[in-house]
Coordinates of C-alpha atoms and ligand atoms in Angstrom, one line a residue:
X18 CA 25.9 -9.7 -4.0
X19 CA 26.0 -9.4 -0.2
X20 CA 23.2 -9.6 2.9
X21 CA 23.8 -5.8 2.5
X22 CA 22.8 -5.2 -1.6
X23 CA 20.1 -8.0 -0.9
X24 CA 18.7 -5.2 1.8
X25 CA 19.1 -2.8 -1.1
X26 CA 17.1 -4.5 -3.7
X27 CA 14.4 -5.3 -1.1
X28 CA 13.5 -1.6 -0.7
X29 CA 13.3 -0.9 -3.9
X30 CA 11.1 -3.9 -5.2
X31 CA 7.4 -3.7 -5.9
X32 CA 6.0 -7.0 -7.1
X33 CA 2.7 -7.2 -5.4
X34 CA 0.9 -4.4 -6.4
X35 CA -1.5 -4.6 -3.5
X36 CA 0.9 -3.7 -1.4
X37 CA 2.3 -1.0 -3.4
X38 CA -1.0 0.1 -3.1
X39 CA -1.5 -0.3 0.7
X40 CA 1.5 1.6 1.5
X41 CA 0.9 4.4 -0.1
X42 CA -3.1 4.2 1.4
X43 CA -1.6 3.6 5.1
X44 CA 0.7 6.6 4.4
X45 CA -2.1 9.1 3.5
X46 CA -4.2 8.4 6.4
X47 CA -1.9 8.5 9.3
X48 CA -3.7 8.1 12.8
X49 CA -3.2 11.5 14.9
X50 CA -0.7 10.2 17.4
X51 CA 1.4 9.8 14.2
X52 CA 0.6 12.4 12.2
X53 CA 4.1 14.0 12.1
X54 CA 5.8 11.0 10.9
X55 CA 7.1 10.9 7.4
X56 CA 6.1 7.5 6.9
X57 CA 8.5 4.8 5.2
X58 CA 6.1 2.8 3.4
X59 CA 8.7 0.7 1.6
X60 CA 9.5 -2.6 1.6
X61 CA 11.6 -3.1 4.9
X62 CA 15.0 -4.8 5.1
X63 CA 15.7 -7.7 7.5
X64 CA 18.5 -6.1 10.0
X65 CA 21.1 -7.4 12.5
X66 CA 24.3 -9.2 13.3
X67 CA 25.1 -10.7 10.0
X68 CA 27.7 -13.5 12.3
X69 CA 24.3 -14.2 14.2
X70 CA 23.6 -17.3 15.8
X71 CA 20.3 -17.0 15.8
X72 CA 17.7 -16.1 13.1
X73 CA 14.0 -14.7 14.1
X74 CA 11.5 -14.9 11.3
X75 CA 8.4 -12.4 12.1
X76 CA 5.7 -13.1 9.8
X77 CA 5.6 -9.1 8.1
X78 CA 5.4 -5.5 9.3
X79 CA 3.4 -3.7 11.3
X80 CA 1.4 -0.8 9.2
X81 CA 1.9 1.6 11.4
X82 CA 5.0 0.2 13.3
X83 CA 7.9 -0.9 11.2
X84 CA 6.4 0.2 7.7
X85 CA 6.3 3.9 10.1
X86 CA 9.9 3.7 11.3
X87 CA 11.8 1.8 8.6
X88 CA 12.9 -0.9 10.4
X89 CA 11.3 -4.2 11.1
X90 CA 9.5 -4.3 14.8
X91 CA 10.4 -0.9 15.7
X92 CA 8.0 1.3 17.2
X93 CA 5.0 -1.6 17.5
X94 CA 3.6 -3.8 20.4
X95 CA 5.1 -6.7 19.4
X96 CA 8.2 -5.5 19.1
X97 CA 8.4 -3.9 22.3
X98 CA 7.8 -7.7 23.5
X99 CA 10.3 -9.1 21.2
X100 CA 13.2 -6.4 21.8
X101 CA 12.4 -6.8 25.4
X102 CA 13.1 -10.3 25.5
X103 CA 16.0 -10.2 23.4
X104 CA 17.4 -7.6 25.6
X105 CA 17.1 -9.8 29.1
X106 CA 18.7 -12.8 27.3
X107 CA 21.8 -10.5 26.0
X108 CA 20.7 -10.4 22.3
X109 CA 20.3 -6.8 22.4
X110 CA 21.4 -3.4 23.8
X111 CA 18.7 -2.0 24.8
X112 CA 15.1 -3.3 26.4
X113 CA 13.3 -1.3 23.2
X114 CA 13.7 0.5 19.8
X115 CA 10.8 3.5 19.1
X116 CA 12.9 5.0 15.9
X117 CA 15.2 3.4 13.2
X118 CA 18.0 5.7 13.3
X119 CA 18.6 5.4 17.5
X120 CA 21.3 3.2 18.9
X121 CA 19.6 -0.1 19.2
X122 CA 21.7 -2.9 18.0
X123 CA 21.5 -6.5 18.2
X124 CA 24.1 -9.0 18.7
X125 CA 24.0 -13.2 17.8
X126 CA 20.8 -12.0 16.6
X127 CA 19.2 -11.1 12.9
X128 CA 15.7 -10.7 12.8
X129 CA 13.8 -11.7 9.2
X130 CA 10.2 -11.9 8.2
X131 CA 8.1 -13.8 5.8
X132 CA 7.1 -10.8 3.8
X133 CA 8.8 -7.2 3.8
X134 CA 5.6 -5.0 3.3
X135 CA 2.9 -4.2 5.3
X136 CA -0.1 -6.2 4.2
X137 CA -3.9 -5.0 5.0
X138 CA -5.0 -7.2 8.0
X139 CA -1.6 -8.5 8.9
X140 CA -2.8 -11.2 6.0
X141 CA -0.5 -11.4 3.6
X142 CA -2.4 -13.3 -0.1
X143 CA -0.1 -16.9 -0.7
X144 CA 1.1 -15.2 -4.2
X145 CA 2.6 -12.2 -2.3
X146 CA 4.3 -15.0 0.4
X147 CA 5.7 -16.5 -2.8
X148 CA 6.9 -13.2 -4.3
X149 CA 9.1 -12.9 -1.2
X150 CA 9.9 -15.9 -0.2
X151 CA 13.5 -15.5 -2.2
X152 CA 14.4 -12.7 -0.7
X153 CA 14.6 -15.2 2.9
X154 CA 16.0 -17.9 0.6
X155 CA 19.1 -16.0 -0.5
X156 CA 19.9 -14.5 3.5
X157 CA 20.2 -18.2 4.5
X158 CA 22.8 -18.0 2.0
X159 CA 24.4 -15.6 3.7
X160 CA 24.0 -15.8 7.4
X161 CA 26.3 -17.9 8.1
X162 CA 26.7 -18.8 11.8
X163 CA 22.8 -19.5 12.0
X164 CA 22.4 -22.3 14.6
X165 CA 18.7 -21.9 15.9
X166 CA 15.9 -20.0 13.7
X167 CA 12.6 -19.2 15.8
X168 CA 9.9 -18.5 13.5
X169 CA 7.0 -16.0 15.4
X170 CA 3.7 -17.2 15.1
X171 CA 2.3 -20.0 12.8
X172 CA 2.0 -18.4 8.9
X173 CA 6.2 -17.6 10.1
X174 CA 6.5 -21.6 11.0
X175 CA 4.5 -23.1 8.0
X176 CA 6.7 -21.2 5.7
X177 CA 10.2 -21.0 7.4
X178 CA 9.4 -25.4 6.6
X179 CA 8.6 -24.6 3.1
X180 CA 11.5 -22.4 2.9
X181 CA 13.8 -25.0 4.6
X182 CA 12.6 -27.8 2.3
X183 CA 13.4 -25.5 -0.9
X184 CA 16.4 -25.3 0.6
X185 CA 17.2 -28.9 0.6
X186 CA 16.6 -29.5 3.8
X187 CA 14.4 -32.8 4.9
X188 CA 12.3 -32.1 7.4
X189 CA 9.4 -34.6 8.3
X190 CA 6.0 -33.0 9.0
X191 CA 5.8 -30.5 12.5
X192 CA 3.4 -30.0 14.4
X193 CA 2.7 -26.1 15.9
X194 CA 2.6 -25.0 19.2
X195 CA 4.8 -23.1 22.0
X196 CA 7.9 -23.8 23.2
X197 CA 8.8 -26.6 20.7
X198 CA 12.3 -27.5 20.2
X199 CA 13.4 -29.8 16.8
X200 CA 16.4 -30.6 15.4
X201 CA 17.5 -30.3 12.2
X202 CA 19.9 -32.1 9.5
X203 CA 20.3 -29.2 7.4
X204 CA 23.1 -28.9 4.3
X205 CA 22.4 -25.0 5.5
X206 CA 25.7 -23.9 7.7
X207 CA 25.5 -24.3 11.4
X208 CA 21.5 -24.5 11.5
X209 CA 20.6 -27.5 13.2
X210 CA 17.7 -26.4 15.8
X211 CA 14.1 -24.7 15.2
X212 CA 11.6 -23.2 18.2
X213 CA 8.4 -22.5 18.0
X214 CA 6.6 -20.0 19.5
X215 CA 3.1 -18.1 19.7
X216 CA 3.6 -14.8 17.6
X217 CA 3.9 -11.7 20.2
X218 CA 0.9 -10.1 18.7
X219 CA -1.3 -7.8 20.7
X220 CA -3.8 -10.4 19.6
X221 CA -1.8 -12.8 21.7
X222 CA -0.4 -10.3 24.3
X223 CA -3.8 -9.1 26.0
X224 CA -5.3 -11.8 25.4
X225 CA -3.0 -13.8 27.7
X226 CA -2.5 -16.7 25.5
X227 CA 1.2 -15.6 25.7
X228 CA 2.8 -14.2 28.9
X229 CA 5.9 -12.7 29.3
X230 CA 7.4 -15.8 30.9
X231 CA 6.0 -18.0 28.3
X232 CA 8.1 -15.7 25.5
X233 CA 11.3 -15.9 27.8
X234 CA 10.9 -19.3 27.9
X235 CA 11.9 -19.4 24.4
X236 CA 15.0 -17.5 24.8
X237 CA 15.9 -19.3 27.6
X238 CA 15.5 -22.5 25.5
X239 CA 17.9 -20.4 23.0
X240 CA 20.6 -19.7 25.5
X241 CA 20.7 -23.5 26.5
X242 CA 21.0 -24.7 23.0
X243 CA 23.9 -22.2 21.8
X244 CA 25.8 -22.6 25.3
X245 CA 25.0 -26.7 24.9
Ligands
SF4_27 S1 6.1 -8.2 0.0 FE1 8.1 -8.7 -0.6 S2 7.9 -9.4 -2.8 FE2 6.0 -8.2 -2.2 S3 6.5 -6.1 -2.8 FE3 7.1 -6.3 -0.6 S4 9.3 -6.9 -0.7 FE4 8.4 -7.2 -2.8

């Protein structure tokens, strides 16, 4: 198996039924503005440079962004502030991505999440975290260049740790916030750094409680560590 036939049996699995479910509920009702979309309402795979140095860990798609345009972030709020960012720090070609098949491409960068499908609410149930949870485990296996991983957003950080610690690694307890910077002993390749940061949600967006330079902030920190 490879980081590509993981991506394959991603898309095709259907352990938590409520999902299943969901999907197929978010793709019947389509809002007007999207009406003409054939929806993908699949699981979605993780994408990017699989010699990446860096490894973003959204917390799970969008209903009517990535579970619209089959690829994770594209075509939502909060990816237009993550693709953004990762284009004025050089991790990406272009400032934003509306469809899956266009030319956007990132590069030192794969981005991840903590599940695949859309859940109702953005809340994913603990069981169907669990359920996913080896699909992550097995891409550590095979990104492996990853220096820095920046979970988005708390739920991502909490279970990036757990993740980490299945994986052998032992990390002491964490606290949350934005703009953290730890280091790691990891067994796990080149990993050795973690940064927090406040998830770009529209929650989080209008409200103010993360800015645009507060977000670059993070990447900056990025840039220092890999260049360091
Ligand atoms: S959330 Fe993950 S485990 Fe659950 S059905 Fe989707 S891909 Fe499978």
């Amino acid at each position: 198996m490879n980081l590509e036939s993981l991506q394959n049996i991603v898309i095709q699995c259907r352990k938590c039924p409520r999902l299943v479910a969901y999907l197929k509920e978010v793709s019947r009702h389509k809002p007007k503005r999207y009406r003409d979309w054939d929806y993908w309402s699949k699981p979605l795979p993780s994408f990017g440079d699989p010699d990446a140095r860096v490894l973003i860990v959204g917390l799970a798609p969008a209903a009517q962004g990535g579970n619209r345009t089959g690829r994770m972030f594209t075509g939502d709020r909060s990816g237009e502030w993550l693709f953004n960012a990762l284009y004025q720090f050089g991790f990406a070609n272009e400032p934003n991505s509306f469809r899956a098949d266009d030319d956007f491409k990132l590069d030192d960068c794969y981005i991840t999440a903590t599940i695949r499908c859309a859940p109702p609410k953005n809340k994913p149930l603990p069981e169907e975290i669990e359920n996913c949870r080896p699909y992550f485990l097995k891409e550590l296996d095979f990104l492996k260049s990853i220096e820095v991983i920046i979970p988005l957003g708390q739920i991502a950080f909490v279970q990036t740790l757990k993740s980490l610690r299945l994986k052998g690694v032992e990390i002491p307890s964490l606290s949350f916030g934005h703009g953290k910077m730890y280091s790691l002993r990891t067994p796990i390749s080149q990993l050795r750094t973690l940064i927090t940061t406040y998830h770009p949600s529209q929650q989080n967006t209008q409200t103010g409680r993360l800015t645009k330079p507060m977000f670059h902030k993070i990447f900056k920190m990025v840039r220092k560590k890999l260049s360091g």
